[in-house]
Amino acid sequence: MKTLLRLQPSLWLLVLIPFLSGCNQEKDDYISKYCPGSCTIIKGRATINNGSTPLAGVTLLAQWHYSRYLSGSTIRKKAFATTDANGNYELRFLLRDDELQGGYIEVITNLDPEKYTYCQPGDFYYAGELERNTTLERNYALAAKATLELQLSNPDALGPNNSLVVTARYATAPTQGAECEQRIFWPQTTATQLLTVASGTPVTISIARTKNGQQTTENLTVQLQEGETLALPLTF
């Protein structure tokens, strides 16, 4: 004699949720580049060495992401490009009706984050930020990485009413949008902090000390070579 397992509708839903939420779709939509008069274009240039040297062979992929509650997500690969000998690239695609209403476009590159640094904001464009028949310029002004090793000789001097803030400012190219700023709020009892900066360009370091409500600021400028680690002693 067979016994049938009967579940209430609500229990069946609990059983099915893991399967429903795991339905992710990935599609190619490269054909959308054939869109005369309706294309969305993201184009620009990749450079290194303070903007003076083009970077050829960088690959870029534009894809659309959209997630739905309990029904997984959709990824559409929209366009692919490679920078030419002059560092130029162009991503061309048609925004579908649903892509205009929701989700976001992400541009992914093969740039090595362990080797290069750059200052521009993230490569995400949300619904409403891109339209059809528009062109957006996005440059990649890259610099090879270097490292500042900040060494505080007396971290115990930092207390509840004291603070140490170190800010590094530099530019990876002489163009607007290529300015970088990185900041460390020094934690108590920590003797060493590492700060990644660009090589081959001046780096201005601002050291702000606050002692019992009184602030003083010290500024200095350094320039590092590619891959160099510079030890910078500090006192509070």
Short mmCIF file of C-alpha atoms in Angstrom, two decimals:
data_model
loop_
_atom_site.label_atom_id
_atom_site.label_comp_id
_atom_site.label_asym_id
_atom_site.label_seq_id
_atom_site.Cartn_x
_atom_site.Cartn_y
_atom_site.Cartn_z
CA MET A 1 0.00 0.00 0.00
CA LYS A 2 1.45 3.35 -1.06
CA THR A 3 1.26 6.42 1.13
CA LEU A 4 0.92 9.80 -0.59
CA LEU A 5 2.53 12.82 1.00
CA ARG A 6 0.10 15.71 1.08
CA LEU A 7 1.41 19.21 1.73
CA GLN A 8 -0.50 22.38 2.29
CA PRO A 9 -0.13 24.96 -0.55
CA SER A 10 1.97 27.19 1.69
CA LEU A 11 4.39 24.32 2.35
CA TRP A 12 4.70 23.58 -1.36
CA LEU A 13 5.72 27.22 -1.85
CA LEU A 14 8.50 26.82 0.69
CA VAL A 15 9.72 23.76 -1.18
CA LEU A 16 9.72 25.56 -4.53
CA ILE A 17 11.34 28.85 -3.43
CA PRO A 18 14.95 27.59 -3.70
CA PHE A 19 14.26 26.46 -7.26
CA LEU A 20 12.45 29.64 -8.27
CA SER A 21 15.11 31.93 -6.82
CA GLY A 22 17.89 30.03 -8.56
CA CYS A 23 16.68 30.62 -12.13
CA ASN A 24 19.36 32.89 -13.53
CA GLN A 25 19.41 33.65 -17.25
CA GLU A 26 22.40 34.83 -19.25
CA LYS A 27 21.90 35.91 -22.84
CA ASP A 28 23.91 37.47 -25.65
CA ASP A 29 22.42 40.59 -27.21
CA TYR A 30 25.35 41.67 -29.36
CA ILE A 31 23.02 42.02 -32.36
CA SER A 32 21.69 45.16 -30.69
CA LYS A 33 24.75 47.06 -31.97
CA TYR A 34 22.95 47.35 -35.32
CA CYS A 35 20.80 50.26 -34.21
CA PRO A 36 21.19 53.26 -36.55
CA GLY A 37 19.67 56.34 -35.00
CA SER A 38 18.85 54.59 -31.72
CA CYS A 39 22.22 53.48 -30.36
CA THR A 40 23.55 54.14 -26.91
CA ILE A 41 27.31 54.62 -27.17
CA ILE A 42 29.91 54.51 -24.41
CA LYS A 43 33.32 55.46 -25.74
CA GLY A 44 36.64 56.78 -24.54
CA ARG A 45 40.35 56.19 -24.25
CA ALA A 46 42.63 54.17 -21.98
CA THR A 47 46.01 55.71 -21.12
CA ILE A 48 48.92 55.28 -18.72
CA ASN A 49 51.96 57.39 -17.76
CA ASN A 50 50.00 60.49 -16.74
CA GLY A 51 47.79 60.28 -19.83
CA SER A 52 50.70 60.37 -22.28
CA THR A 53 50.76 56.74 -23.44
CA PRO A 54 47.78 54.93 -25.01
CA LEU A 55 46.97 51.50 -23.63
CA ALA A 56 46.08 49.08 -26.43
CA GLY A 57 44.42 45.69 -26.06
CA VAL A 58 42.14 46.48 -23.12
CA THR A 59 38.90 44.52 -23.45
CA LEU A 60 35.57 45.97 -22.33
CA LEU A 61 32.21 44.23 -21.97
CA ALA A 62 28.90 46.04 -21.43
CA GLN A 63 26.14 43.92 -19.92
CA TRP A 64 22.69 44.54 -18.46
CA HIS A 65 21.71 43.16 -15.06
CA TYR A 66 18.20 42.79 -13.71
CA SER A 67 17.07 40.88 -10.61
CA ARG A 68 13.53 39.79 -9.73
CA TYR A 69 12.34 38.68 -6.33
CA LEU A 70 11.86 34.89 -6.20
CA SER A 71 12.52 34.48 -9.92
CA GLY A 72 16.27 34.90 -10.31
CA SER A 73 18.09 37.38 -12.47
CA THR A 74 18.81 38.17 -16.10
CA ILE A 75 22.16 39.18 -17.59
CA ARG A 76 22.38 40.35 -21.19
CA LYS A 77 25.76 40.86 -22.81
CA LYS A 78 25.22 44.00 -24.85
CA ALA A 79 28.54 44.97 -26.45
CA PHE A 80 32.22 44.04 -26.57
CA ALA A 81 35.19 46.19 -27.57
CA THR A 82 39.00 46.26 -27.48
CA THR A 83 41.08 49.43 -27.31
CA ASP A 84 43.04 50.12 -30.50
CA ALA A 85 46.65 51.26 -30.90
CA ASN A 86 45.64 54.76 -29.77
CA GLY A 87 43.81 53.44 -26.71
CA ASN A 88 40.37 54.26 -28.13
CA TYR A 89 37.28 52.06 -27.75
CA GLU A 90 33.56 52.23 -28.49
CA LEU A 91 30.71 50.18 -27.03
CA ARG A 92 27.56 50.46 -29.14
CA PHE A 93 24.22 48.87 -28.23
CA LEU A 94 20.45 49.27 -28.28
CA LEU A 95 18.67 49.68 -24.96
CA ARG A 96 15.61 47.43 -25.00
CA ASP A 97 12.33 48.69 -23.55
CA ASP A 98 12.74 46.74 -20.31
CA GLU A 99 16.34 47.93 -19.97
CA LEU A 100 15.17 51.54 -20.05
CA GLN A 101 12.80 50.83 -17.17
CA GLY A 102 14.93 48.85 -14.74
CA GLY A 103 18.23 47.18 -13.93
CA TYR A 104 21.64 48.62 -14.75
CA ILE A 105 24.41 48.48 -17.34
CA GLU A 106 27.85 47.44 -16.09
CA VAL A 107 31.10 47.85 -18.03
CA ILE A 108 33.69 45.19 -17.17
CA THR A 109 37.34 45.44 -18.21
CA ASN A 110 40.29 43.07 -18.08
CA LEU A 111 42.45 45.69 -16.32
CA ASP A 112 44.50 44.15 -13.52
CA PRO A 113 43.46 45.81 -10.21
CA GLU A 114 46.68 44.56 -8.63
CA LYS A 115 48.78 46.51 -11.15
CA TYR A 116 46.80 49.65 -12.01
CA THR A 117 44.94 52.33 -10.11
CA TYR A 118 42.55 54.94 -11.46
CA CYS A 119 40.27 57.51 -9.91
CA GLN A 120 37.07 57.53 -11.92
CA PRO A 121 33.81 56.34 -10.34
CA GLY A 122 32.47 52.82 -10.84
CA ASP A 123 31.33 51.54 -14.21
CA PHE A 124 27.62 51.25 -13.40
CA TYR A 125 24.81 53.04 -15.24
CA TYR A 126 21.33 52.67 -13.77
CA ALA A 127 17.96 52.95 -15.51
CA GLY A 128 17.37 56.61 -16.27
CA GLU A 129 21.07 57.47 -16.58
CA LEU A 130 21.37 56.15 -20.15
CA GLU A 131 19.04 56.79 -23.07
CA ARG A 132 18.82 55.79 -26.70
CA ASN A 133 20.60 57.86 -29.34
CA THR A 134 23.09 59.25 -26.81
CA THR A 135 26.87 59.12 -26.43
CA LEU A 136 28.70 58.99 -23.11
CA GLU A 137 32.45 59.52 -22.79
CA ARG A 138 34.28 57.32 -20.28
CA ASN A 139 38.07 57.53 -20.15
CA TYR A 140 40.41 55.25 -18.21
CA ALA A 141 43.40 57.28 -17.02
CA LEU A 142 45.51 54.57 -15.41
CA ALA A 143 48.66 54.61 -13.35
CA ALA A 144 50.86 51.77 -12.19
CA LYS A 145 50.56 51.27 -8.45
CA ALA A 146 53.02 52.23 -5.74
CA THR A 147 52.68 52.01 -1.97
CA LEU A 148 53.16 54.36 0.96
CA GLU A 149 54.04 52.57 4.18
CA LEU A 150 53.03 54.97 6.94
CA GLN A 151 54.87 54.22 10.18
CA LEU A 152 53.61 55.88 13.37
CA SER A 153 56.25 55.81 16.09
CA ASN A 154 53.92 56.59 19.03
CA PRO A 155 50.42 55.16 18.38
CA ASP A 156 49.76 55.06 22.14
CA ALA A 157 49.58 58.86 22.09
CA LEU A 158 46.26 58.65 20.24
CA GLY A 159 43.39 58.91 22.70
CA PRO A 160 39.69 59.78 22.89
CA ASN A 161 40.33 63.49 22.24
CA ASN A 162 43.11 63.01 19.69
CA SER A 163 43.05 62.03 16.04
CA LEU A 164 45.39 61.55 13.10
CA VAL A 165 44.15 61.77 9.51
CA VAL A 166 46.45 61.18 6.53
CA THR A 167 45.22 62.20 3.06
CA ALA A 168 46.96 61.47 -0.25
CA ARG A 169 46.01 63.42 -3.38
CA TYR A 170 47.26 62.83 -6.92
CA ALA A 171 46.12 62.80 -10.55
CA THR A 172 46.55 59.99 -13.06
CA ALA A 173 46.20 62.38 -16.04
CA PRO A 174 46.02 66.17 -16.60
CA THR A 175 42.29 65.96 -17.37
CA GLN A 176 39.16 66.57 -15.37
CA GLY A 177 37.97 63.50 -13.50
CA ALA A 178 41.45 62.01 -13.10
CA GLU A 179 42.01 63.40 -9.59
CA CYS A 180 42.28 60.92 -6.73
CA GLU A 181 41.96 61.33 -2.99
CA GLN A 182 42.56 58.61 -0.42
CA ARG A 183 42.26 59.08 3.31
CA ILE A 184 43.16 57.12 6.43
CA PHE A 185 41.60 57.85 9.82
CA TRP A 186 44.30 56.38 11.98
CA PRO A 187 43.00 53.78 14.46
CA GLN A 188 44.35 53.74 18.00
CA THR A 189 47.24 51.39 18.85
CA THR A 190 48.05 50.77 15.15
CA ALA A 191 51.66 51.42 14.19
CA THR A 192 51.64 50.84 10.40
CA GLN A 193 49.18 51.61 7.59
CA LEU A 194 49.56 50.96 3.85
CA LEU A 195 48.23 53.41 1.28
CA THR A 196 48.12 52.62 -2.45
CA VAL A 197 48.96 55.58 -4.71
CA ALA A 198 49.88 56.23 -8.33
CA SER A 199 53.47 56.00 -9.49
CA GLY A 200 55.18 58.47 -11.81
CA THR A 201 53.20 61.48 -10.63
CA PRO A 202 53.45 63.86 -7.64
CA VAL A 203 51.53 62.71 -4.56
CA THR A 204 50.61 65.39 -2.03
CA ILE A 205 50.30 64.05 1.52
CA SER A 206 48.39 66.00 4.14
CA ILE A 207 48.89 64.98 7.79
CA ALA A 208 46.25 66.44 10.11
CA ARG A 209 46.83 66.03 13.85
CA THR A 210 44.23 66.96 16.44
CA LYS A 211 45.43 67.15 20.06
CA ASN A 212 42.98 68.20 22.76
CA GLY A 213 40.86 70.06 20.22
CA GLN A 214 43.78 71.85 18.53
CA GLN A 215 44.51 70.88 14.92
CA THR A 216 47.76 71.25 12.99
CA THR A 217 48.40 70.25 9.39
CA GLU A 218 51.63 69.21 7.71
CA ASN A 219 51.97 68.85 3.92
CA LEU A 220 54.63 67.15 1.85
CA THR A 221 55.01 65.87 -1.71
CA VAL A 222 56.59 62.62 -2.89
CA GLN A 223 56.86 60.77 -6.19
CA LEU A 224 57.25 57.01 -6.40
CA GLN A 225 58.34 54.60 -9.10
CA GLU A 226 56.21 51.71 -10.34
CA GLY A 227 55.99 49.00 -7.70
CA GLU A 228 57.97 51.03 -5.15
CA THR A 229 57.14 50.97 -1.43
CA LEU A 230 58.17 54.14 0.39
CA ALA A 231 58.43 54.10 4.18
CA LEU A 232 57.15 57.36 5.66
CA PRO A 233 57.82 57.81 9.40
CA LEU A 234 55.23 59.77 11.39
CA THR A 235 54.91 60.99 14.96
CA PHE A 236 51.86 62.22 16.79
#
